[in-house]
XYZ file of C-alpha atoms in Angstrom:
151
model
C 7.388 0.273 -20.253
C 4.334 0.364 -17.993
C 3.252 3.861 -16.913
C 0.333 5.551 -15.190
C -1.059 9.037 -15.756
C -3.768 10.869 -13.835
C -6.434 12.666 -15.866
C -9.564 14.744 -15.311
C -8.412 16.344 -12.054
C -7.102 13.004 -10.785
C -10.449 11.200 -11.191
C -9.154 8.778 -13.849
C -5.967 6.707 -13.934
C -4.794 5.890 -17.471
C -2.411 2.917 -17.706
C -0.150 2.673 -20.754
C 2.555 0.356 -22.032
C 5.029 1.888 -24.464
C 2.589 4.748 -25.144
C -0.366 2.449 -25.904
C -3.315 2.744 -23.547
C -4.089 -0.517 -21.754
C -6.922 0.665 -19.549
C -8.594 3.580 -17.807
C -9.548 3.172 -14.175
C -12.097 5.555 -12.646
C -10.950 6.694 -9.215
C -14.187 7.321 -7.410
C -13.832 9.676 -4.516
C -15.328 9.138 -1.123
C -15.456 12.355 0.832
C -14.936 10.370 4.053
C -11.572 8.982 2.925
C -8.325 10.739 3.809
C -6.114 11.368 0.761
C -2.928 12.359 2.549
C -0.705 10.164 0.356
C -0.780 8.889 -3.218
C 1.876 6.617 -4.672
C 2.256 4.474 -7.772
C 4.782 1.704 -8.222
C 5.620 -0.987 -10.745
C 5.713 -4.357 -9.004
C 5.938 -7.779 -10.674
C 4.638 -6.453 -13.974
C 1.700 -4.719 -12.299
C 0.996 -1.110 -11.590
C 0.128 -0.586 -7.921
C -1.620 2.590 -6.757
C -2.173 3.617 -3.139
C -4.895 6.230 -2.758
C -7.377 7.101 -0.046
C -8.314 3.954 1.882
C -7.467 1.557 -0.934
C -4.695 -0.081 -2.913
C -5.257 -0.815 -6.617
C -3.392 -3.586 -8.477
C -3.549 -3.274 -12.278
C -2.313 -6.400 -14.044
C -0.823 -6.223 -17.499
C -3.841 -8.262 -18.614
C -5.987 -5.170 -17.942
C -7.551 -6.708 -14.859
C -7.660 -4.323 -11.886
C -8.136 -5.322 -8.254
C -9.066 -2.802 -5.534
C -8.396 -3.796 -1.923
C -9.995 -1.695 0.806
C -7.585 -0.979 3.658
C -10.343 0.440 5.867
C -8.227 3.515 6.615
C -5.874 5.847 4.789
C -3.053 4.502 2.617
C 0.440 5.492 3.732
C 3.326 3.962 1.768
C 4.627 0.909 -0.102
C 7.628 -1.202 0.907
C 8.941 -3.985 -1.335
C 10.152 -6.978 0.649
C 11.567 -10.241 -0.661
C 8.663 -11.766 -2.632
C 5.862 -9.516 -1.410
C 4.654 -5.929 -1.233
C 3.993 -4.391 2.179
C 1.454 -1.591 2.367
C 1.524 0.736 5.371
C -1.744 2.388 6.325
C -2.887 4.626 9.158
C -2.527 1.951 11.821
C -1.499 -1.343 10.172
C 0.813 -3.128 7.769
C -0.795 -5.241 5.030
C 1.037 -7.916 3.029
C 0.196 -8.629 -0.611
C 1.628 -11.416 -2.731
C 1.467 -11.495 -6.530
C -0.752 -10.774 -8.309
C -2.190 -8.456 -5.681
C -3.346 -11.227 -3.363
C -3.862 -10.084 0.243
C -2.018 -12.377 2.674
C -2.399 -10.712 6.070
C -3.094 -7.449 7.882
C -1.308 -6.747 11.133
C -2.861 -5.844 14.435
C -3.114 -2.144 15.266
C 0.393 -0.629 15.350
C -0.423 3.102 15.581
C -3.174 5.713 15.570
C -1.802 8.102 12.934
C 0.769 6.534 10.662
C 2.918 3.463 10.183
C 6.335 3.342 8.550
C 8.046 0.124 7.471
C 11.758 0.759 7.861
C 13.295 -2.571 6.864
C 12.790 -6.274 6.349
C 15.522 -8.677 7.405
C 15.721 -12.313 8.499
C 11.956 -12.784 8.144
C 11.119 -9.766 10.320
C 9.413 -6.479 9.449
C 10.834 -3.573 11.448
C 9.046 -0.275 11.640
C 7.435 2.339 13.803
C 3.958 3.657 14.460
C 2.813 7.034 15.724
C 0.669 6.654 18.860
C 0.301 10.206 20.167
C 0.762 12.753 17.376
C 2.856 14.602 16.849
C 6.026 12.670 17.409
C 5.303 9.713 19.697
C 6.694 7.037 17.345
C 7.115 3.564 18.818
C 9.011 0.665 17.214
C 7.395 -2.631 16.250
C 8.499 -5.975 14.867
C 6.296 -8.287 12.787
C 6.859 -11.759 11.403
C 6.993 -11.392 7.629
C 5.202 -14.675 6.939
C 2.294 -14.238 9.362
C 2.129 -10.550 10.328
C 2.189 -11.564 13.971
C 3.301 -8.706 16.238
C 6.459 -9.402 18.272
C 7.990 -7.329 21.042
C 9.941 -4.275 19.842
C 13.682 -4.758 19.526
C 15.774 -3.014 22.180
């Protein structure tokens, strides 16, 4: 089983399989990044970590790929054959193994939530005027193109 453990006051991520260490990933801190959320997930045999402004994909082969989101990481959402990553103002799609496919247009100013994926559409909401002014959005799953909100 693939697992991740934080060490040294969360500055190192240790990745293990069945108790055997596969790799150690230094998690450099940037004092300008917001660390409001941190989440790890197993996806397609990879460990995925959202932290600060970045998403890290650690393949079983010990190869790690950081992808800079340009703003704070929010949450993961698994959809069909991809992983959606919500950030401060956008949704980003990644295909295996950690290949970025698209980033949406601006959907919010302080948080995006993906609520569901159905019939090739990504449904969610973005916060435009904190606190509480959440507005719905709809994206095409294949392209990330923003469509009019559903009524």
